[in-house]
Short mmCIF file of C-alpha atoms and ligand atoms in Angstrom, two decimals:
data_model
loop_
_atom_site.label_atom_id
_atom_site.label_comp_id
_atom_site.label_asym_id
_atom_site.label_seq_id
_atom_site.Cartn_x
_atom_site.Cartn_y
_atom_site.Cartn_z
CA MET A 1 -57.84 9.66 5.77
CA TYR A 2 -55.39 7.43 3.93
CA GLU A 3 -55.60 4.01 2.24
CA VAL A 4 -53.80 0.75 2.98
CA LEU A 5 -53.56 -2.63 1.27
CA ILE A 6 -54.19 -5.58 3.57
CA ILE A 7 -52.74 -8.86 2.26
CA LYS A 8 -53.22 -12.23 3.92
CA GLY A 9 -50.27 -14.21 2.57
CA GLY A 10 -50.01 -17.83 1.48
CA LYS A 11 -52.77 -18.01 -1.14
CA PRO A 12 -51.48 -19.12 -4.56
CA LEU A 13 -52.43 -16.87 -7.50
CA ASN A 14 -54.19 -18.61 -10.37
CA GLY A 15 -55.68 -17.42 -13.64
CA THR A 16 -55.08 -15.03 -16.51
CA ILE A 17 -54.93 -11.23 -16.80
CA GLU A 18 -54.12 -8.80 -19.60
CA VAL A 19 -51.12 -6.51 -19.12
CA ASN A 20 -51.90 -2.77 -19.21
CA GLY A 21 -50.32 -0.18 -21.48
CA ALA A 22 -46.83 0.96 -20.43
CA LYS A 23 -46.49 3.94 -18.07
CA ASN A 24 -43.05 4.74 -19.49
CA ALA A 25 -44.38 4.77 -23.05
CA ALA A 26 -47.60 6.67 -22.28
CA LEU A 27 -45.87 9.59 -20.53
CA PRO A 28 -43.40 10.54 -23.33
CA ILE A 29 -46.05 9.88 -26.01
CA MET A 30 -48.39 12.29 -24.23
CA ALA A 31 -45.58 14.86 -24.26
CA ALA A 32 -44.82 14.17 -27.95
CA SER A 33 -48.45 14.99 -28.84
CA LEU A 34 -47.52 18.65 -28.19
CA LEU A 35 -45.59 18.56 -31.49
CA ALA A 36 -48.73 17.89 -33.58
CA ASP A 37 -50.85 20.43 -35.50
CA SER A 38 -54.09 18.52 -34.75
CA PRO A 39 -55.68 16.16 -32.20
CA ILE A 40 -54.40 12.62 -31.59
CA THR A 41 -56.07 9.67 -29.82
CA ILE A 42 -53.85 7.36 -27.76
CA ARG A 43 -55.22 3.95 -26.78
CA ARG A 44 -54.27 1.59 -23.90
CA VAL A 45 -53.21 4.48 -21.65
CA PRO A 46 -52.99 3.15 -18.06
CA ASN A 47 -55.22 4.91 -15.52
CA ILE A 48 -52.46 5.68 -12.99
CA SER A 49 -51.70 8.88 -11.10
CA ASP A 50 -48.55 9.70 -13.13
CA VAL A 51 -50.69 9.76 -16.30
CA ARG A 52 -53.38 11.90 -14.62
CA ILE A 53 -50.71 14.35 -13.41
CA MET A 54 -49.16 14.54 -16.90
CA ALA A 55 -52.65 15.20 -18.35
CA ARG A 56 -53.11 18.06 -15.84
CA LEU A 57 -49.71 19.45 -16.80
CA LEU A 58 -50.63 19.42 -20.52
CA ARG A 59 -53.92 21.21 -19.71
CA THR A 60 -52.08 23.94 -17.76
CA ILE A 61 -50.07 24.83 -20.88
CA GLY A 62 -53.22 24.96 -23.04
CA ALA A 63 -53.74 21.48 -24.47
CA LYS A 64 -57.23 19.92 -24.37
CA VAL A 65 -57.02 16.43 -22.85
CA THR A 66 -59.85 13.95 -22.36
CA PHE A 67 -59.19 10.53 -20.81
CA ARG A 68 -61.78 7.76 -20.49
CA ASN A 69 -61.48 3.93 -20.32
CA GLY A 70 -57.87 3.92 -21.39
CA ASN A 71 -58.44 6.21 -24.39
CA MET A 72 -56.82 9.65 -24.28
CA LYS A 73 -57.50 12.41 -26.79
CA ILE A 74 -54.97 15.28 -26.83
CA ASP A 75 -55.63 18.45 -28.84
CA PRO A 76 -52.44 20.58 -28.76
CA ARG A 77 -53.66 23.37 -31.06
CA ASP A 78 -54.23 25.94 -28.30
CA VAL A 79 -50.92 25.31 -26.50
CA LYS A 80 -49.26 28.70 -25.93
CA ASN A 81 -47.89 28.78 -22.41
CA VAL A 82 -44.34 27.48 -22.52
CA ARG A 83 -43.79 27.81 -18.76
CA ALA A 84 -44.71 24.59 -16.91
CA SER A 85 -46.16 24.55 -13.39
CA TYR A 86 -43.61 24.03 -10.61
CA LYS A 87 -46.11 22.11 -8.47
CA LEU A 88 -46.97 19.57 -11.16
CA VAL A 89 -43.47 19.02 -12.57
CA SER A 90 -42.12 18.39 -9.08
CA LYS A 91 -44.50 15.42 -8.76
CA ILE A 92 -43.28 13.22 -11.61
CA HIS A 93 -39.83 12.91 -13.17
CA ALA A 94 -41.25 12.20 -16.63
CA SER A 95 -42.89 15.65 -16.76
CA PHE A 96 -39.49 16.84 -18.01
CA ASP A 97 -40.37 15.02 -21.27
CA ILE A 98 -42.35 18.11 -22.37
CA THR A 99 -39.11 20.13 -22.71
CA GLY A 100 -37.99 18.69 -26.05
CA PRO A 101 -41.39 19.04 -27.79
CA LEU A 102 -42.00 22.59 -26.54
CA LEU A 103 -38.47 23.66 -27.52
CA ALA A 104 -38.98 22.17 -31.01
CA ARG A 105 -42.41 23.75 -31.53
CA PHE A 106 -42.06 27.15 -29.82
CA LYS A 107 -38.26 27.59 -29.84
CA GLN A 108 -38.43 28.32 -26.11
CA VAL A 109 -39.47 26.53 -22.93
CA GLU A 110 -39.31 27.00 -19.14
CA VAL A 111 -39.60 23.77 -17.14
CA PRO A 112 -38.69 23.23 -13.46
CA LEU A 113 -36.05 20.63 -12.67
CA PRO A 114 -38.14 17.45 -12.27
CA GLY A 115 -39.07 15.58 -9.08
CA GLY A 116 -40.57 12.06 -8.88
CA CYS A 117 -39.44 8.81 -7.24
CA ASN A 118 -36.57 9.29 -4.82
CA LEU A 119 -34.04 6.91 -6.40
CA GLY A 120 -31.02 8.99 -5.49
CA SER A 121 -29.64 11.65 -7.78
CA ARG A 122 -31.58 12.00 -11.02
CA PRO A 123 -29.76 14.70 -12.99
CA VAL A 124 -30.90 15.90 -16.41
CA ASN A 125 -27.47 17.04 -17.62
CA PHE A 126 -27.56 14.72 -20.65
CA HIS A 127 -30.89 16.29 -21.70
CA ILE A 128 -29.45 19.82 -21.32
CA GLU A 129 -26.22 19.00 -23.15
CA GLY A 130 -28.29 17.45 -25.94
CA PHE A 131 -30.41 20.60 -26.31
CA ARG A 132 -27.26 22.76 -26.31
CA SER A 133 -25.71 20.55 -29.03
CA LEU A 134 -28.86 21.15 -31.09
CA GLY A 135 -28.24 24.90 -30.80
CA ALA A 136 -30.36 25.95 -27.81
CA ASP A 137 -29.18 28.39 -25.11
CA VAL A 138 -30.02 26.75 -21.78
CA ASP A 139 -29.91 28.58 -18.43
CA PHE A 140 -31.11 27.82 -14.90
CA GLN A 141 -33.13 30.44 -13.03
CA HIS A 142 -35.00 29.96 -9.72
CA GLY A 143 -35.24 26.20 -10.18
CA TYR A 144 -36.37 26.48 -13.80
CA VAL A 145 -34.54 25.20 -16.88
CA ILE A 146 -34.92 27.97 -19.49
CA ALA A 147 -34.12 26.94 -23.07
CA LYS A 148 -34.32 29.25 -26.09
CA THR A 149 -33.21 28.99 -29.72
CA ALA A 150 -33.62 30.81 -33.03
CA ARG A 151 -33.77 27.37 -34.64
CA LEU A 152 -32.60 23.87 -33.73
CA LYS A 153 -29.93 22.45 -36.01
CA GLY A 154 -29.26 18.73 -36.51
CA THR A 155 -25.96 17.43 -35.10
CA ASN A 156 -24.22 14.32 -33.72
CA ILE A 157 -24.84 13.58 -30.03
CA PHE A 158 -23.08 10.94 -27.94
CA PHE A 159 -24.49 10.06 -24.51
CA PRO A 160 -21.81 9.07 -21.93
CA LYS A 161 -24.20 6.33 -20.80
CA PRO A 162 -27.60 5.22 -22.11
CA SER A 163 -30.35 7.45 -20.68
CA VAL A 164 -34.01 6.65 -21.43
CA GLY A 165 -35.21 10.17 -20.63
CA ALA A 166 -32.45 12.01 -22.46
CA THR A 167 -32.80 9.78 -25.55
CA LYS A 168 -36.56 10.48 -25.65
CA ASN A 169 -36.23 14.24 -25.04
CA VAL A 170 -33.44 14.83 -27.57
CA MET A 171 -35.16 12.61 -30.17
CA MET A 172 -38.38 14.67 -29.82
CA ALA A 173 -36.47 17.97 -30.06
CA ALA A 174 -34.56 16.78 -33.15
CA THR A 175 -37.73 15.86 -35.13
CA MET A 176 -38.16 19.48 -36.26
CA ALA A 177 -34.51 20.60 -36.27
CA SER A 178 -33.02 21.61 -39.62
CA GLY A 179 -30.82 18.78 -40.90
CA THR A 180 -29.95 15.37 -39.50
CA THR A 181 -29.29 14.38 -35.89
CA ILE A 182 -27.51 11.15 -34.95
CA ILE A 183 -27.77 9.98 -31.34
CA GLU A 184 -25.04 7.51 -30.36
CA ASN A 185 -25.17 5.32 -27.22
CA ALA A 186 -28.94 5.86 -27.21
CA ALA A 187 -31.18 3.97 -24.77
CA ARG A 188 -32.60 0.81 -26.40
CA GLU A 189 -35.68 0.36 -24.19
CA PRO A 190 -38.91 -0.73 -25.97
CA GLU A 191 -40.55 2.47 -24.72
CA VAL A 192 -38.01 4.52 -26.74
CA ALA A 193 -38.91 2.51 -29.87
CA ASP A 194 -42.63 2.97 -29.13
CA LEU A 195 -42.17 6.75 -28.85
CA ALA A 196 -40.25 6.75 -32.16
CA ASN A 197 -43.06 4.77 -33.85
CA PHE A 198 -45.55 7.34 -32.55
CA LEU A 199 -43.41 10.22 -33.87
CA ILE A 200 -43.08 8.45 -37.25
CA ARG A 201 -46.92 8.24 -37.41
CA MET A 202 -46.85 12.03 -36.92
CA GLY A 203 -44.55 12.36 -39.96
CA ALA A 204 -41.13 12.34 -38.25
CA LYS A 205 -38.23 10.72 -40.09
CA ILE A 206 -36.52 8.42 -37.55
CA ARG A 207 -34.38 5.31 -38.10
CA GLY A 208 -32.73 2.95 -35.60
CA ALA A 209 -34.90 3.55 -32.50
CA GLY A 210 -34.48 0.52 -30.21
CA THR A 211 -30.80 0.31 -31.16
CA SER A 212 -27.94 2.36 -29.72
CA LYS A 213 -27.76 4.58 -32.85
CA ILE A 214 -30.81 6.67 -33.80
CA THR A 215 -30.91 8.91 -36.88
CA ILE A 216 -33.48 11.71 -37.08
CA GLU A 217 -33.96 13.83 -40.21
CA GLY A 218 -35.67 17.09 -39.27
CA VAL A 219 -39.01 17.92 -40.93
CA LYS A 220 -40.97 21.20 -41.15
CA GLY A 221 -43.99 20.08 -39.16
CA LEU A 222 -45.73 17.07 -37.58
CA SER A 223 -49.40 16.15 -37.76
CA GLY A 224 -52.04 14.42 -35.67
CA GLY A 225 -55.35 13.06 -36.94
CA PHE A 226 -54.69 9.40 -36.07
CA GLU A 227 -55.11 6.82 -33.28
CA TYR A 228 -52.14 5.07 -31.66
CA SER A 229 -52.06 2.08 -29.29
CA ILE A 230 -49.13 1.94 -26.88
CA ILE A 231 -47.09 -1.14 -26.00
CA SER A 232 -47.68 -3.17 -22.84
CA ASP A 233 -45.94 -2.46 -19.58
CA ARG A 234 -43.03 -4.91 -19.20
CA ILE A 235 -42.35 -3.77 -15.62
CA GLU A 236 -45.97 -4.38 -14.59
CA ALA A 237 -45.74 -7.79 -16.33
CA GLY A 238 -42.53 -8.64 -14.46
CA THR A 239 -44.12 -7.64 -11.16
CA TYR A 240 -47.10 -9.97 -11.73
CA LEU A 241 -44.85 -12.86 -12.79
CA LEU A 242 -42.95 -12.44 -9.52
CA ALA A 243 -46.26 -12.38 -7.64
CA GLY A 244 -47.11 -15.70 -9.30
CA ALA A 245 -43.74 -17.14 -8.27
CA ALA A 246 -43.85 -15.83 -4.68
CA SER A 247 -47.36 -17.22 -4.10
CA LYS A 248 -46.44 -20.58 -5.70
CA GLY A 249 -49.27 -19.97 -8.12
CA ASP A 250 -49.91 -20.59 -11.80
CA ILE A 251 -50.72 -17.46 -13.81
CA THR A 252 -50.73 -16.35 -17.43
CA LEU A 253 -50.21 -12.79 -18.66
CA LYS A 254 -51.72 -11.82 -22.04
CA ALA A 255 -50.77 -8.97 -24.40
CA ILE A 256 -47.07 -8.98 -23.47
CA LYS A 257 -44.19 -9.74 -25.85
CA PRO A 258 -41.67 -12.03 -24.08
CA GLU A 259 -38.78 -10.34 -25.90
CA PHE A 260 -39.44 -7.23 -23.74
CA LEU A 261 -38.34 -9.33 -20.74
CA ASP A 262 -35.67 -11.70 -22.09
CA SER A 263 -33.02 -11.15 -19.40
CA PHE A 264 -35.62 -11.08 -16.61
CA ILE A 265 -37.23 -14.35 -17.77
CA SER A 266 -33.87 -16.04 -18.02
CA LYS A 267 -33.14 -15.07 -14.39
CA LEU A 268 -36.56 -16.35 -13.27
CA LYS A 269 -35.74 -19.71 -14.89
CA ASP A 270 -32.33 -19.73 -13.12
CA ALA A 271 -34.30 -19.18 -9.89
CA GLY A 272 -36.16 -22.46 -10.57
CA GLN A 273 -39.45 -21.05 -11.87
CA LYS A 274 -41.36 -22.79 -14.68
CA ILE A 275 -41.97 -20.34 -17.53
CA ASP A 276 -43.85 -20.91 -20.78
CA MET A 277 -44.43 -18.29 -23.45
CA GLY A 278 -45.91 -17.56 -26.86
CA GLU A 279 -45.79 -14.59 -29.22
CA ASP A 280 -47.80 -12.33 -26.90
CA TRP A 281 -48.21 -14.21 -23.60
CA ILE A 282 -46.10 -15.49 -20.73
CA SER A 283 -47.10 -17.98 -18.01
CA ILE A 284 -45.37 -18.93 -14.78
CA LYS A 285 -45.75 -21.84 -12.37
CA GLY A 286 -44.20 -21.05 -9.00
CA ARG A 287 -41.55 -23.53 -7.85
CA PRO A 288 -39.17 -23.61 -4.84
CA VAL A 289 -36.95 -20.54 -5.29
CA LYS A 290 -33.24 -20.95 -5.95
CA ALA A 291 -30.75 -18.21 -5.03
CA ILE A 292 -29.31 -16.30 -8.02
CA ASP A 293 -26.99 -13.35 -8.74
CA ILE A 294 -28.24 -10.36 -10.81
CA SER A 295 -26.67 -7.15 -12.10
CA THR A 296 -29.06 -4.49 -13.38
CA SER A 297 -28.22 -2.72 -16.66
CA PRO A 298 -29.87 -0.72 -19.43
CA PHE A 299 -32.11 -2.65 -21.88
CA PRO A 300 -31.73 -5.42 -22.96
CA GLY A 301 -30.14 -6.12 -19.54
CA PHE A 302 -32.00 -6.84 -16.29
CA PRO A 303 -34.22 -3.78 -15.65
CA THR A 304 -33.48 -1.70 -12.55
CA ASP A 305 -37.25 -1.31 -12.05
CA LEU A 306 -37.53 -5.05 -11.35
CA HIS A 307 -34.69 -5.05 -8.83
CA PRO A 308 -36.86 -4.45 -5.72
CA PRO A 309 -39.62 -6.82 -6.90
CA VAL A 310 -37.20 -9.69 -7.63
CA ALA A 311 -35.45 -9.08 -4.29
CA ALA A 312 -38.80 -9.74 -2.58
CA LEU A 313 -38.92 -13.18 -4.21
CA LEU A 314 -35.28 -13.97 -3.41
CA CYS A 315 -35.96 -13.30 0.30
CA ILE A 316 -37.46 -16.83 0.41
CA ALA A 317 -34.83 -18.46 -1.85
CA ASP A 318 -32.81 -21.48 -0.77
CA GLY A 319 -29.42 -19.80 -0.40
CA THR A 320 -27.85 -16.34 -0.70
CA SER A 321 -28.48 -14.05 -3.69
CA VAL A 322 -26.69 -10.86 -4.73
CA ILE A 323 -28.25 -8.03 -6.78
CA GLU A 324 -25.83 -5.41 -8.09
CA GLU A 325 -27.60 -2.09 -8.81
CA THR A 326 -25.73 -0.16 -11.53
CA ILE A 327 -28.35 2.48 -12.47
CA PHE A 328 -29.75 4.27 -9.39
CA ASP A 329 -27.73 4.77 -6.21
CA GLY A 330 -30.90 5.39 -4.20
CA ARG A 331 -32.60 2.12 -5.13
CA PHE A 332 -31.94 0.43 -1.76
CA ILE A 333 -34.52 2.43 0.20
CA TYR A 334 -36.90 -0.60 0.13
CA LEU A 335 -34.61 -2.83 2.22
CA ASP A 336 -35.71 -1.45 5.61
CA GLU A 337 -39.30 -2.34 4.79
CA LEU A 338 -38.39 -5.90 3.71
CA ARG A 339 -36.52 -6.32 7.01
CA ARG A 340 -39.79 -5.62 8.89
CA LEU A 341 -41.17 -8.73 7.14
CA GLY A 342 -38.24 -10.83 8.40
CA ALA A 343 -36.00 -10.59 5.33
CA GLU A 344 -32.25 -11.00 5.92
CA VAL A 345 -30.90 -8.34 3.58
CA ASN A 346 -27.75 -6.19 3.69
CA THR A 347 -25.93 -3.89 1.30
CA LYS A 348 -22.31 -4.21 0.22
CA ASN A 349 -21.01 -1.40 -2.03
CA HIS A 350 -23.67 -1.10 -4.81
CA SER A 351 -25.13 -4.54 -4.15
CA VAL A 352 -27.76 -6.05 -1.91
CA VAL A 353 -27.00 -9.45 -0.34
CA ILE A 354 -30.12 -11.51 0.38
CA ARG A 355 -29.85 -14.53 2.69
CA GLY A 356 -32.95 -16.60 1.97
CA VAL A 357 -35.26 -17.48 4.88
CA LYS A 358 -37.92 -20.20 5.03
CA LYS A 359 -40.79 -17.76 5.46
CA LEU A 360 -41.44 -14.05 5.75
CA SER A 361 -43.95 -12.92 8.36
CA GLY A 362 -46.61 -10.27 7.75
CA ALA A 363 -46.18 -6.78 9.27
CA PRO A 364 -47.12 -3.12 8.68
CA VAL A 365 -44.85 -1.56 6.01
CA VAL A 366 -44.67 1.67 3.98
CA ALA A 367 -44.02 1.87 0.22
CA PRO A 368 -41.23 4.46 -0.35
CA ASP A 369 -41.48 4.44 -4.19
CA ILE A 370 -43.39 2.72 -6.99
CA ARG A 371 -41.25 -0.39 -7.48
CA ALA A 372 -40.51 -0.78 -3.77
CA GLY A 373 -44.30 -0.85 -3.41
CA GLY A 374 -44.43 -3.69 -5.94
CA ALA A 375 -41.78 -5.51 -3.89
CA LEU A 376 -43.77 -5.18 -0.66
CA ILE A 377 -46.89 -6.59 -2.32
CA ILE A 378 -44.89 -9.58 -3.61
CA ALA A 379 -43.40 -10.14 -0.15
CA GLY A 380 -46.85 -9.85 1.46
CA LEU A 381 -48.26 -12.50 -0.90
CA SER A 382 -45.70 -15.04 0.32
CA ALA A 383 -45.54 -13.95 4.00
CA GLU A 384 -47.28 -15.81 6.82
CA GLY A 385 -50.18 -13.76 8.22
CA CYS A 386 -51.24 -10.20 7.39
CA THR A 387 -49.16 -7.47 5.76
CA VAL A 388 -50.54 -3.92 5.87
CA ILE A 389 -49.01 -1.66 3.20
CA SER A 390 -49.39 2.15 3.32
CA GLY A 391 -47.88 4.68 0.91
CA LEU A 392 -50.39 3.67 -1.78
CA ASP A 393 -49.93 7.07 -3.44
CA LYS A 394 -46.56 5.69 -4.59
CA ILE A 395 -47.94 2.31 -5.75
CA ASP A 396 -50.87 3.92 -7.58
CA ARG A 397 -48.37 6.02 -9.58
CA GLY A 398 -47.30 2.97 -11.56
CA TYR A 399 -49.69 0.03 -11.06
CA GLN A 400 -53.32 0.38 -12.20
CA ASP A 401 -55.84 -1.42 -9.92
CA ILE A 402 -53.16 -3.79 -8.63
CA ASP A 403 -55.27 -4.89 -5.65
CA LYS A 404 -58.36 -5.57 -7.79
CA ARG A 405 -56.31 -7.51 -10.34
CA LEU A 406 -54.51 -9.60 -7.72
CA ALA A 407 -57.88 -10.35 -6.09
CA ILE A 408 -59.14 -11.59 -9.50
CA LEU A 409 -56.14 -13.96 -9.47
CA GLY A 410 -57.21 -15.30 -6.08
CA SER A 411 -55.12 -13.25 -3.67
CA ASP A 412 -56.60 -12.37 -0.27
CA ILE A 413 -55.99 -8.63 -0.69
CA ARG A 414 -58.18 -5.60 0.01
CA ARG A 415 -57.85 -1.81 0.02
CA GLU A 416 -59.11 -0.07 3.15
CA LYS A 417 -59.48 3.55 4.22
CA ARG A 418 -57.80 4.45 7.55
CA ASP A 419 -58.26 7.56 9.70
CA ALA A 420 -54.82 8.94 10.58
CA CYS A 421 -56.22 10.59 13.69
CA ARG A 422 -57.40 7.24 15.02
CA ASP A 423 -54.15 5.26 14.36
C1 LIG B 501 -36.57 5.98 -16.91
O1 LIG B 501 -36.11 6.95 -16.00
C2 LIG B 501 -37.80 5.36 -16.27
N1 LIG B 501 -38.82 6.38 -16.09
C3 LIG B 501 -37.43 4.74 -14.92
O2 LIG B 501 -38.59 4.09 -14.41
C4 LIG B 501 -36.34 3.70 -15.14
O3 LIG B 501 -35.93 3.20 -13.88
C5 LIG B 501 -35.14 4.35 -15.85
O4 LIG B 501 -35.58 4.96 -17.09
C6 LIG B 501 -34.05 3.34 -16.18
O5 LIG B 501 -34.58 2.34 -16.98
C7 LIG B 501 -39.57 6.74 -17.16
O6 LIG B 501 -39.37 6.27 -18.28
C8 LIG B 501 -40.65 7.75 -16.89
P1 LIG B 501 -32.35 7.30 -17.24
P2 LIG B 501 -34.99 8.04 -16.48
O7 LIG B 501 -32.25 8.66 -17.80
O8 LIG B 501 -35.24 8.38 -17.90
C9 LIG B 501 -28.33 8.86 -15.24
C10 LIG B 501 -40.33 3.68 -12.89
O9 LIG B 501 -40.38 3.15 -11.76
N2 LIG B 501 -28.62 10.12 -15.93
O10 LIG B 501 -32.32 6.12 -18.17
O11 LIG B 501 -34.95 9.12 -15.49
C11 LIG B 501 -29.36 8.54 -14.15
O12 LIG B 501 -28.99 9.18 -12.94
C12 LIG B 501 -39.22 4.64 -13.24
O13 LIG B 501 -41.15 3.45 -13.83
C13 LIG B 501 -27.69 11.15 -15.84
O14 LIG B 501 -26.64 11.03 -15.21
O15 LIG B 501 -33.66 7.17 -16.35
C14 LIG B 501 -29.26 7.04 -14.06
O16 LIG B 501 -28.14 6.67 -13.28
C15 LIG B 501 -38.24 4.82 -12.07
N3 LIG B 501 -27.95 12.32 -16.49
C16 LIG B 501 -28.98 6.62 -15.50
O17 LIG B 501 -28.48 7.78 -16.17
C17 LIG B 501 -29.11 12.50 -17.23
O18 LIG B 501 -29.30 13.58 -17.82
C18 LIG B 501 -30.21 6.13 -16.25
O19 LIG B 501 -31.23 7.12 -16.11
C19 LIG B 501 -30.04 11.44 -17.30
C20 LIG B 501 -29.77 10.26 -16.64
#
């Protein structure tokens, strides 16, 4: 058996929903809990498969993890096993986030090279070079990264380009190094700042997170014994705003800070959409879509994770749009699926060229990764007729209850079980 989403396009979304906690903050914060000497409760954790897999991974190395109604309690006191399971790490890229904390706490760690969304090459060389700069010996054996050190020593680290994962991993490792570590050309994403705030609650001494220069003064130990609420998911928020635009609806998102999406919002306005916002809410009224040009870049630039979703909207723009993808060379995998819906899309070097059409038409499509799945839902909401989306295991990795929430906003969408033998 497998599940599909069935969307009957053309119904405008209307109403208000609250944005969930951020997947890309929850995952590193779960990993960072391994540094504590006592239990920690994390609130607003999204109930998505990546989080459930990370929880299983933490349990396999000895942590006690309970997760109910968005509240996760992690007790790291019995963690001993510093060798992570191949099967679990190969499922999500972010599982590599446990490397820094385990190296800091146990001075050794064995983690398989990570898997996850197929967005082209996703090396971890910046992470490894960062650990080596901190004084760890790092080898590769049978697909495992094996890092060992007598003690981590603070140092200056410069990343050749901003890397969210490497910034998080090296920052976590440096919290208990002896001396001061300065990370230059650090990633500035809000999820990096949220992780730093969590580590500071644990007793870490970190300055500058959210800027391109982060200073970490090593401390002897880090403690738990508190509750922490993670930030909202700006990529989920962007996806819903695009759904509102594509369906020519009128929706409001609560519990989201507009400054997390400045460049994205400015592009939505250039595309003719009517946006209003307050301190922690954003609303959109869908308008006829104008063609625009976008180039993805690290925060605060246009997020690569909203490239496929915004492309789905631009398929029905009046004119030709170009999206240059500067982060992941494998991001274009979603284009074949948009073509099945009648989109006129082509690639040129690292860009996608989208010639707007009047209407997309519903068809069966398959989600190849999380954000491509978001794009197909957005396209289905605007398409004429029925779109049947399979590959929900990818969509459910990053979007909690997306069908239920879109139905609350008035979309004609339902999840159905299918029998593969009967197809
Ligand atoms: C994080 O991935 C996010 N995942 C991704 O979101 C997001 O697309 C990406 O950041 C960029 O914003 C999580 O936070 C769990 P990077 P990450 O290291 O950390 C290259 C989603 O859908 N690079 O910032 O893996 C890399 O190839 C996911 O939620 C190296 O060359 O991204 C890429 O070109 C998909 N060597 C660029 O840097 C390294 O050691 C940015 O990657 C590390 C990265």
